[in-house]
Short mmCIF file of C-alpha atoms and ligand atoms in Angstrom, two decimals:
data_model
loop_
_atom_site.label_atom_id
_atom_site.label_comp_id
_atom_site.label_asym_id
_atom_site.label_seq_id
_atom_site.Cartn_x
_atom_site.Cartn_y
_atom_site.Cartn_z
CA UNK A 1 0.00 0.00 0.00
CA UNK A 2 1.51 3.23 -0.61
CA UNK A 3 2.45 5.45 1.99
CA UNK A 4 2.59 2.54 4.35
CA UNK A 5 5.14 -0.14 5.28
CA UNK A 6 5.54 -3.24 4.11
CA UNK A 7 3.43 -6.04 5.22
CA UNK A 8 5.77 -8.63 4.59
CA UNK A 9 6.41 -9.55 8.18
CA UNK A 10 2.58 -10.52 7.92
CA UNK A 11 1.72 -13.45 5.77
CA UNK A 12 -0.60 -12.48 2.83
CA UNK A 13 -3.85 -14.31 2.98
CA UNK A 14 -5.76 -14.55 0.33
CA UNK A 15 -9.18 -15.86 1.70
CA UNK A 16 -9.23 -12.38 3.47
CA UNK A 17 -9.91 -11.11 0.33
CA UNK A 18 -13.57 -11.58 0.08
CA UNK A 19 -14.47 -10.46 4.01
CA UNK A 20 -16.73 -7.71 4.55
CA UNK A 21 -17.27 -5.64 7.97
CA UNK A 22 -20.22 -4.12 9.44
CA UNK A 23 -21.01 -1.28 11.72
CA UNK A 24 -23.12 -1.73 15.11
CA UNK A 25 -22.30 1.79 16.58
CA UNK A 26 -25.93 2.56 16.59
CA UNK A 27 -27.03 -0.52 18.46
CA UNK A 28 -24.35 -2.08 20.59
CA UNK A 29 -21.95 1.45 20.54
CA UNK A 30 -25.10 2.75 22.03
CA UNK A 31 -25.19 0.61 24.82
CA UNK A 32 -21.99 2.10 25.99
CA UNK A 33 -23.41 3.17 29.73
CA UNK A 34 -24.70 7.15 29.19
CA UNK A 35 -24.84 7.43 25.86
CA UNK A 36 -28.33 8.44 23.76
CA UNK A 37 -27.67 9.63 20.21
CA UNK A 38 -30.55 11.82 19.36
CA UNK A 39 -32.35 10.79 15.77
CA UNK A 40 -30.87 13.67 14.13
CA UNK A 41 -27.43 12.25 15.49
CA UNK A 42 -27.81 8.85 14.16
CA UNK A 43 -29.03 9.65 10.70
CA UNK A 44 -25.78 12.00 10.49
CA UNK A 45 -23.63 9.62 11.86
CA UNK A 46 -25.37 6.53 9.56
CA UNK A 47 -24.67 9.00 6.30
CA UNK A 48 -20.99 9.12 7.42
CA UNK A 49 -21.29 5.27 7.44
CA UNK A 50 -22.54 5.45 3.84
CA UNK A 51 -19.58 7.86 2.59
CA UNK A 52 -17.03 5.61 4.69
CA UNK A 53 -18.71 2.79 2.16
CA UNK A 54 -19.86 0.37 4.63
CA UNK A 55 -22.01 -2.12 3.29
CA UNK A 56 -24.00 -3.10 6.50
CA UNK A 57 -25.32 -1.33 9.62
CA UNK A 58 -27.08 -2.62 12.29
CA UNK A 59 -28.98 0.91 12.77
CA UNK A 60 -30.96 -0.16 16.30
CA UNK A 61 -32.89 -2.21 18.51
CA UNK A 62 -36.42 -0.98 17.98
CA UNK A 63 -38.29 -3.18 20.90
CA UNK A 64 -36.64 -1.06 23.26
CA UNK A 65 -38.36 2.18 23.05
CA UNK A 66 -40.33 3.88 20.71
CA UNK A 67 -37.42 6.57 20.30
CA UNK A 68 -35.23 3.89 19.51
CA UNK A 69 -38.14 2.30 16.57
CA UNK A 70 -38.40 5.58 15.15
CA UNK A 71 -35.03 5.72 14.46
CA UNK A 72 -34.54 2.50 13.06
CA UNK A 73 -37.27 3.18 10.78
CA UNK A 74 -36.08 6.67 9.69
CA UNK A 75 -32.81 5.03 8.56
CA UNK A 76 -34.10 2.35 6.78
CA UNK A 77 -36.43 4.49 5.44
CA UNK A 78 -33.50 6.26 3.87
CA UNK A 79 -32.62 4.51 1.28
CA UNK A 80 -28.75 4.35 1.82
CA UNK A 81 -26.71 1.93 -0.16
CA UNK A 82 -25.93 -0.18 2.59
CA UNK A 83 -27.64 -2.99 4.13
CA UNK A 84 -30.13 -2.32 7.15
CA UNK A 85 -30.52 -4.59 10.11
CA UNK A 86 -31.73 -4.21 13.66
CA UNK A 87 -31.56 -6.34 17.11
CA UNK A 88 -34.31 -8.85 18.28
CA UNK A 89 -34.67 -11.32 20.81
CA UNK A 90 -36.31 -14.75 19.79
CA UNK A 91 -39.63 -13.17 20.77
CA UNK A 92 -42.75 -12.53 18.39
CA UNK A 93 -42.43 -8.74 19.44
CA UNK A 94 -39.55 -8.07 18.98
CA UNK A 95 -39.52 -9.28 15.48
CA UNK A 96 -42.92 -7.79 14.90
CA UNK A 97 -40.96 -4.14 15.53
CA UNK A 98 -37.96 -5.05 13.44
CA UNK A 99 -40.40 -5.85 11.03
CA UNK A 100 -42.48 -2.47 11.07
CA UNK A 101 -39.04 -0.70 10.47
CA UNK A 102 -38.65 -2.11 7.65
CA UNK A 103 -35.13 -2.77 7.78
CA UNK A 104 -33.54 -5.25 5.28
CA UNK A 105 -32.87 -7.58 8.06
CA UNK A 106 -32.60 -9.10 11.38
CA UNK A 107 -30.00 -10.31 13.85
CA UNK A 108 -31.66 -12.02 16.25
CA UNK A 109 -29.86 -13.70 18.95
CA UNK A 110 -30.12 -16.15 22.03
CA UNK A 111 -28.10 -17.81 24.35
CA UNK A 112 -27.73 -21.64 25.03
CA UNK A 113 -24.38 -21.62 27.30
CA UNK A 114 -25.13 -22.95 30.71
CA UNK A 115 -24.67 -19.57 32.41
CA UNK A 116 -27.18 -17.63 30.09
CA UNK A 117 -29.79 -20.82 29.96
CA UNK A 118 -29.80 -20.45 33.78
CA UNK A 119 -29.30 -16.82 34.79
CA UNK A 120 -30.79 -15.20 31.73
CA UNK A 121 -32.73 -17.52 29.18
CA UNK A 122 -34.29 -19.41 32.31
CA UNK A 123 -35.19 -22.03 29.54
CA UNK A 124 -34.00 -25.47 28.84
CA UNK A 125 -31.85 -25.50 25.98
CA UNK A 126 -34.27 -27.59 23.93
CA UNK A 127 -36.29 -24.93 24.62
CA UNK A 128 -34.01 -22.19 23.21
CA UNK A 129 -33.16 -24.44 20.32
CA UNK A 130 -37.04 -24.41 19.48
CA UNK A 131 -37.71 -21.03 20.06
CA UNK A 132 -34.67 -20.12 18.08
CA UNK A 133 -35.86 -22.14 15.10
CA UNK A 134 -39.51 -20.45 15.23
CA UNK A 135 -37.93 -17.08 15.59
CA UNK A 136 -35.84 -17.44 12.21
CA UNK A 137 -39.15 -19.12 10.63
CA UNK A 138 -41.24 -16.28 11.09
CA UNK A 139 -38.47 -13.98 10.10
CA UNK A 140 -37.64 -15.15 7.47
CA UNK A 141 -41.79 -15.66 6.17
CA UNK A 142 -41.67 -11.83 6.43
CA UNK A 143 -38.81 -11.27 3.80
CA UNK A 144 -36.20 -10.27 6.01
CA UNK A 145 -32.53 -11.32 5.80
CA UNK A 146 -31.77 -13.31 8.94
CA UNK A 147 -29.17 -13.49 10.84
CA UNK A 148 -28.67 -15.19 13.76
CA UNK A 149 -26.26 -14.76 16.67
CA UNK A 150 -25.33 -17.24 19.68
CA UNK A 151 -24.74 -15.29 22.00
CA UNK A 152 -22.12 -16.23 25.35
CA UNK A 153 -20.90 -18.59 22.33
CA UNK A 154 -17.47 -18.59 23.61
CA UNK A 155 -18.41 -20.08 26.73
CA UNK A 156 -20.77 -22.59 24.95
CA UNK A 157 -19.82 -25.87 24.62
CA UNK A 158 -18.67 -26.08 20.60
CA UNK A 159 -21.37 -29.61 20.38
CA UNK A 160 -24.06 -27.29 21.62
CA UNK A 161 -23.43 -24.07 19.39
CA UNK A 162 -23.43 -26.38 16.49
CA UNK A 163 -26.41 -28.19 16.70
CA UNK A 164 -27.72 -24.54 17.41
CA UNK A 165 -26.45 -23.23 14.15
CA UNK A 166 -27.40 -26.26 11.74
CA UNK A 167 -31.15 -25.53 13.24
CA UNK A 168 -31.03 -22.19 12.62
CA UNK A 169 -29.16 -22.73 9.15
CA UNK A 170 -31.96 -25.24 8.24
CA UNK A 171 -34.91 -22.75 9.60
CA UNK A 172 -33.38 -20.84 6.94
CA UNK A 173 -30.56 -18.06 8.79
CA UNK A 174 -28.28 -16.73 6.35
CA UNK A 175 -25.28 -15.93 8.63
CA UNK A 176 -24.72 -16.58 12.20
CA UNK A 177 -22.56 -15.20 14.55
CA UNK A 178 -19.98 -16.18 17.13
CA UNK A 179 -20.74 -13.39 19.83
CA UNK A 180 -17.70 -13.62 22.88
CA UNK A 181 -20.19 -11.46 24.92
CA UNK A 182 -17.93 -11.12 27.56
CA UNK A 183 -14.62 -10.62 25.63
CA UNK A 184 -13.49 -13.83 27.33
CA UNK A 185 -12.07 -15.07 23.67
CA UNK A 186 -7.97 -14.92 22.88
CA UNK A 187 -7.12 -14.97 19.01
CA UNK A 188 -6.04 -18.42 19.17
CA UNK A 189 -9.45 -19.80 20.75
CA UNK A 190 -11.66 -17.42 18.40
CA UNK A 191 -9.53 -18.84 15.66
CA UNK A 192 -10.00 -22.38 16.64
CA UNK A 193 -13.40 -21.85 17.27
CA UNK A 194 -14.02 -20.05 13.68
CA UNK A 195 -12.96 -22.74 12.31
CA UNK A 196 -14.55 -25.70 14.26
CA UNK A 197 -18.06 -24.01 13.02
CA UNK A 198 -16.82 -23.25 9.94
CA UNK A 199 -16.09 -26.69 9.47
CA UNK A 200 -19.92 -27.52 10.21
CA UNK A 201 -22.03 -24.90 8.35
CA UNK A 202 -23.06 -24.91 5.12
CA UNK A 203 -20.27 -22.95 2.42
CA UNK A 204 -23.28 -20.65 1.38
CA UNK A 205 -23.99 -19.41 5.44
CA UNK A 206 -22.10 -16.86 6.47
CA UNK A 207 -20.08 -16.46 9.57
CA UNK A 208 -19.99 -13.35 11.45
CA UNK A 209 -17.29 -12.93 14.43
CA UNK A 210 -18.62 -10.29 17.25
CA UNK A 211 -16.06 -9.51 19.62
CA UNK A 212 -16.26 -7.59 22.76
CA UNK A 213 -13.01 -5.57 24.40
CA UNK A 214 -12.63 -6.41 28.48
CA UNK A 215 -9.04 -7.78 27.60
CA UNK A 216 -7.99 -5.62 24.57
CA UNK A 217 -8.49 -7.86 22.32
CA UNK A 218 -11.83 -6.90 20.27
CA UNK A 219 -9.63 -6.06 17.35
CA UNK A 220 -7.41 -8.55 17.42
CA UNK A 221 -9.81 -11.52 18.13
CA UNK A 222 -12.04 -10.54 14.93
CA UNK A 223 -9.32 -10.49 12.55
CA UNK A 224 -8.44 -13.93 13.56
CA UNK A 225 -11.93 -15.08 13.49
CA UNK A 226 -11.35 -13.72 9.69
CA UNK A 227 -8.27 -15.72 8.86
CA UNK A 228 -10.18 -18.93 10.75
CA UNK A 229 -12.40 -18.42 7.82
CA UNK A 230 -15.08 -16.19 9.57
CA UNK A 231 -16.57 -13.78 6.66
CA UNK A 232 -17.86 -10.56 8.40
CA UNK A 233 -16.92 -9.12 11.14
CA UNK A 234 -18.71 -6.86 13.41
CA UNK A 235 -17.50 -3.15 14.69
CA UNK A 236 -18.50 0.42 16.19
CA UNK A 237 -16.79 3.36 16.06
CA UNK A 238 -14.30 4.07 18.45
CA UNK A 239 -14.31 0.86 19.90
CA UNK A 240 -17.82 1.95 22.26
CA UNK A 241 -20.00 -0.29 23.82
CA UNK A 242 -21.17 -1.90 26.78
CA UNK A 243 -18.06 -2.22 29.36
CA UNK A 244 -14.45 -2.07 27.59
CA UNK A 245 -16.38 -1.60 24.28
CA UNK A 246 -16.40 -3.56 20.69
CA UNK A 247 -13.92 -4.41 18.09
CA UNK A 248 -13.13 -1.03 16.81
CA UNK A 249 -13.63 -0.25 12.92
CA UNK A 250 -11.49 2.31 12.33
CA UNK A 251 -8.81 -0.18 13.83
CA UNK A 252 -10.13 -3.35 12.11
CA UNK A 253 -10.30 -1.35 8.98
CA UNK A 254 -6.82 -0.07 8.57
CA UNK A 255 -5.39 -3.53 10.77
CA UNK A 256 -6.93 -5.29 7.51
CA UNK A 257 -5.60 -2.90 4.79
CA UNK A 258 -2.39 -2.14 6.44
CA UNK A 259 -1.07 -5.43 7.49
CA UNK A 260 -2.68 -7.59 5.59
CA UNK A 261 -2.91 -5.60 2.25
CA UNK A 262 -6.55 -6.38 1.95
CA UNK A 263 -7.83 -3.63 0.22
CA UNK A 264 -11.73 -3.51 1.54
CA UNK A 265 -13.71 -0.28 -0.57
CA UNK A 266 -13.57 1.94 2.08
CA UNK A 267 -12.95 5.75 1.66
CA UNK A 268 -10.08 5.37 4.66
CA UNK A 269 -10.36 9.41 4.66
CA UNK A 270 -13.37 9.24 6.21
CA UNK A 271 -12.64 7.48 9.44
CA UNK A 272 -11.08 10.07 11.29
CA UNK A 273 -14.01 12.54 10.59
CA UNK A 274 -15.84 10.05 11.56
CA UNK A 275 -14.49 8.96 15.22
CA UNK A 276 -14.75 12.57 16.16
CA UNK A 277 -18.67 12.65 14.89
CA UNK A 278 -19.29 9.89 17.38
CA UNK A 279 -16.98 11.23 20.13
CA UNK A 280 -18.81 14.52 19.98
CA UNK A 281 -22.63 12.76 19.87
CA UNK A 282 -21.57 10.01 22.26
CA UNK A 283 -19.89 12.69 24.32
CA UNK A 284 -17.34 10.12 25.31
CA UNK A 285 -13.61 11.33 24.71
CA UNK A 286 -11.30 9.21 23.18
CA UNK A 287 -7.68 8.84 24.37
CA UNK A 288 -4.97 11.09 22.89
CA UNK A 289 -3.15 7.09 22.49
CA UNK A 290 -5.99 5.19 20.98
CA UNK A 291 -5.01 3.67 17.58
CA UNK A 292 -4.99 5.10 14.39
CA UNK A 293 -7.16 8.47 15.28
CA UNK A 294 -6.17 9.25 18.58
CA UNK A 295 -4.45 12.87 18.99
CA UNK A 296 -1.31 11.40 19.32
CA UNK A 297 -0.77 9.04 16.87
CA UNK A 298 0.36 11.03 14.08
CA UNK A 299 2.49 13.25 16.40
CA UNK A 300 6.07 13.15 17.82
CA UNK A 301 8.58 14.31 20.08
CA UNK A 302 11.13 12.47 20.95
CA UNK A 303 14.33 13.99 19.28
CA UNK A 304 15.69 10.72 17.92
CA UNK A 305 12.23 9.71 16.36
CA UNK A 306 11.88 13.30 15.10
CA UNK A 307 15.21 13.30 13.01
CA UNK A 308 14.28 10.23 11.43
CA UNK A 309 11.33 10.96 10.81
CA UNK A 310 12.12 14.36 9.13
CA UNK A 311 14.15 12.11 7.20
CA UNK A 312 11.25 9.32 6.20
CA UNK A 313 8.25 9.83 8.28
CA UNK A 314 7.91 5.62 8.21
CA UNK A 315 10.74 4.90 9.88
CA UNK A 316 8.58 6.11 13.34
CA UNK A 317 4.58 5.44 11.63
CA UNK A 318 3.41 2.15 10.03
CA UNK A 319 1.40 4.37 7.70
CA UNK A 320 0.97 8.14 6.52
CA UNK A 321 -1.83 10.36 8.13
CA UNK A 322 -2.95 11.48 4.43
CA UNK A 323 -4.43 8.38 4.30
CA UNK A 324 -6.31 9.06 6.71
CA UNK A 325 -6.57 12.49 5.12
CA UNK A 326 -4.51 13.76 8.72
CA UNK A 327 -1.22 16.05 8.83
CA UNK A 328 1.57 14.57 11.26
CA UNK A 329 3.00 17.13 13.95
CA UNK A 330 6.02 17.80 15.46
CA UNK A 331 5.69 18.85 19.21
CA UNK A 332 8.49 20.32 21.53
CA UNK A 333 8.82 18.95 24.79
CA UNK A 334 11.72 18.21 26.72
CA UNK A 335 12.91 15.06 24.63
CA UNK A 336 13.19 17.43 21.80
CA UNK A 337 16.24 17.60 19.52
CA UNK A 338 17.43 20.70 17.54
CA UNK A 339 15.97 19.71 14.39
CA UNK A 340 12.66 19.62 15.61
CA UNK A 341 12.88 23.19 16.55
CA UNK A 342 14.50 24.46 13.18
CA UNK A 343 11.36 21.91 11.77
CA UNK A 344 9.02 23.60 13.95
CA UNK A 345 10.37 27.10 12.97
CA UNK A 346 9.72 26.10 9.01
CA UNK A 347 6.10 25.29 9.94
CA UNK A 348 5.75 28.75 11.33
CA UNK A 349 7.27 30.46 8.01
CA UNK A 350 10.10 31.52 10.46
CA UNK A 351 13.56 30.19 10.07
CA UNK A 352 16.40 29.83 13.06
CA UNK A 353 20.52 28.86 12.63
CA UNK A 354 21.89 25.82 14.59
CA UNK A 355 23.02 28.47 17.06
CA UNK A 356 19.53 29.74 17.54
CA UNK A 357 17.89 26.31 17.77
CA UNK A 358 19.73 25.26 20.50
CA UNK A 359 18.85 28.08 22.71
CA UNK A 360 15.36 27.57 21.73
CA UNK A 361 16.00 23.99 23.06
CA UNK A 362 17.74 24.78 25.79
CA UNK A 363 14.47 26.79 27.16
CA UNK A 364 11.65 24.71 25.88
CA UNK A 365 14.13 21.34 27.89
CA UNK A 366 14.77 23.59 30.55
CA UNK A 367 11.87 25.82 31.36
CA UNK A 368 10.79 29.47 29.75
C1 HCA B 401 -25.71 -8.21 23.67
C2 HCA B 401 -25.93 -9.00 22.41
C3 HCA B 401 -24.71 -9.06 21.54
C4 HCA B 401 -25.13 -9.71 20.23
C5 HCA B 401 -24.01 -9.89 19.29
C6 HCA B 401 -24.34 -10.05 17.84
C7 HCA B 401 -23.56 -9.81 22.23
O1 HCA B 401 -25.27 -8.81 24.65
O2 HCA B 401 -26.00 -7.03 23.68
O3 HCA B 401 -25.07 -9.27 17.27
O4 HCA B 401 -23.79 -10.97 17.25
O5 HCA B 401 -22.49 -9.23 22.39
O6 HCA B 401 -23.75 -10.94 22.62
O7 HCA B 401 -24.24 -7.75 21.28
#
């Protein structure tokens, strides 16, 4: 890719190739504790979606107010490029709302580990199975794409989630999804896992991977579900979400096209604009270090880094920020060198000798 270093410490993959993302900032990014994007908020931040070229959002899910219906049905009713889908639970009315939306699909998910069957289904999992199969039935008699996700599935037994997929796959689910609710999942397991269901589905069902952040590894987890041989993965913006968040897109996106050379049809200039929409309408702030758009990530100080970089930006950045349609900065601070004062100077139209620049340094290190 230009403007980027080379991927070849990563192997190149070429079933990656055909794997597609989708956004869930306006359903599980709005679960993030606080947050309540106003309608007005989500259609803007949905038409971002659209220029960013996503080809999926999962705009809402409308059974849990009417606020929340309204908007689902607004953006559907929009007639964006992408795909439309919304949350339900295996429950006649909560497919009934998805269904007055009139989104393009459904995810609707249920649990059958042990924990959830107990603590949160408080159904046998024959019953689940059943229900499930119903739920996807009468879906899918209304015209809706179905999805289906298994929610807790990485503390399922893999037996169990099976038999729940191939149900759900006969009832007539076009994707299901590996959900690690709890972010319990490590890229090795999600990987094995990917694969073990994989393995058991039909070629023409799809296989979502939705990971969840309480160990950092959101990002990471879904692009190994992706080289297991998942074929979407779920994201928000800016990582947000319930606890420690979601697989983040902006860093799924550019881990995908950056170190793996997959070159999904996104308009990369568009994600930074678009993590400060939904940091201003979430009115969450995102850290100055958080990959790819935080403040910091395009900007340096350390005098060693600094000279290099003047010299080739990528000997300190794995890619440029004019992909991201960002300018890189030069700060002073008290591991600065002298040429990032003379660089500084430049910036301002001013210029400064050696001489000069190292009295500059010598109060910016020291103190004004
Ligand atoms: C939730 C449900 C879900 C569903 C995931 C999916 C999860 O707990 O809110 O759509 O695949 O993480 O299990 O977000």
């Amino acid at each position: 890719m230009p403007g980027a270093v080379s991927t070849s410490f990563n192997p190149k993959l070429d079933h990656l190739e055909g794997v597609t993302v989708y956004d869930t900032t306006l359903r599980d990014g709005e679960q993030a504790p606080g947050v309540r994007f106003t309608m007005g908020q989500k259609v803007e931040i949905a038409g971002m979606l659209e220029e960013l070229g996503i080809p999926e959002i999962e705009a809402g899910f409308p059974i849990v107010s009417r606020d929340e219906k309204s908007a689902v049905k607004e953006i559907a009713g929009l007639g964006h490029c992408f795909r439309t889908t919304a949350l339900s639970r295996i429950k006649k009315e909560d497919i009934d709302a998805v269904i007055d939306c009139g989104t393009d699909g459904i995810i609707l998910f249920a649990s059958v580990s042990p924990l959830h069957l107990k603590h949160k289904m408080h159904r046998t999992y024959e019953e689940v199975l059943e229900l499930s199969v119903e739920a996807v039935e009468y879906a899918k008699a209304h015209g809706l794409f179905v999805a289906f996700s298994a929610e807790d599935a990485t503390r399922t037994a893999s037996a169990s989630l099976i038999e729940l997929y191939k149900r759900v796959e006969d009832a007539g689910a076009s994707r299901v999804h590996i959900a690690d609710t709890v972010g319990v999942a490590t890229p090795r397991g999600m990987e094995s896992l990917v694969r073990k269901i994989r393995g058991s589905l039909d070629p023409k069902t799809q296989l979502c991977v939705h990971c969840h952040n309480d160990f950092g590894l959101a990002t990471a987890n879904a692009i190994q579900g992706l080289i297991g041989g998942a074929d979407v993965a779920a994201a928000t913006v800016n990582g947000m979400g319930e606890r420690a968040g979601n697989t983040s897109l902006e860093e799924l996106v550019m881990g995908l096209r950056v170190l793996y050379d997959i070159d999904l049809p996104f308009n990369l200039a568009v994600l930074s604009r678009l993590s400060r929409l939904v940091e201003r309408h979430a009115g969450i702030k995102i850290s100055p270090h958080k990959p790819i758009v935080g403040d910091n990530v395009f900007r340096h100080e350390s005098g060693i880094h600094v000279a290099a970089v003047l010299e080739n930006p990528l000997t300190y950045e794995p890619f440029s920020p004019e992909i991201l349609g960002l300018k890189r900065k030069i700060v002073l601070g008290k591991h600065s060198g002298r040429q990032a004062v003379q660089a500084k100077m430049e910036e301002l139209d001013a210029f400064c000798n050696i001489g000069e620049a190292e009295q500059i340094l010598e109060l910016v290190k020291n103190g004004l």
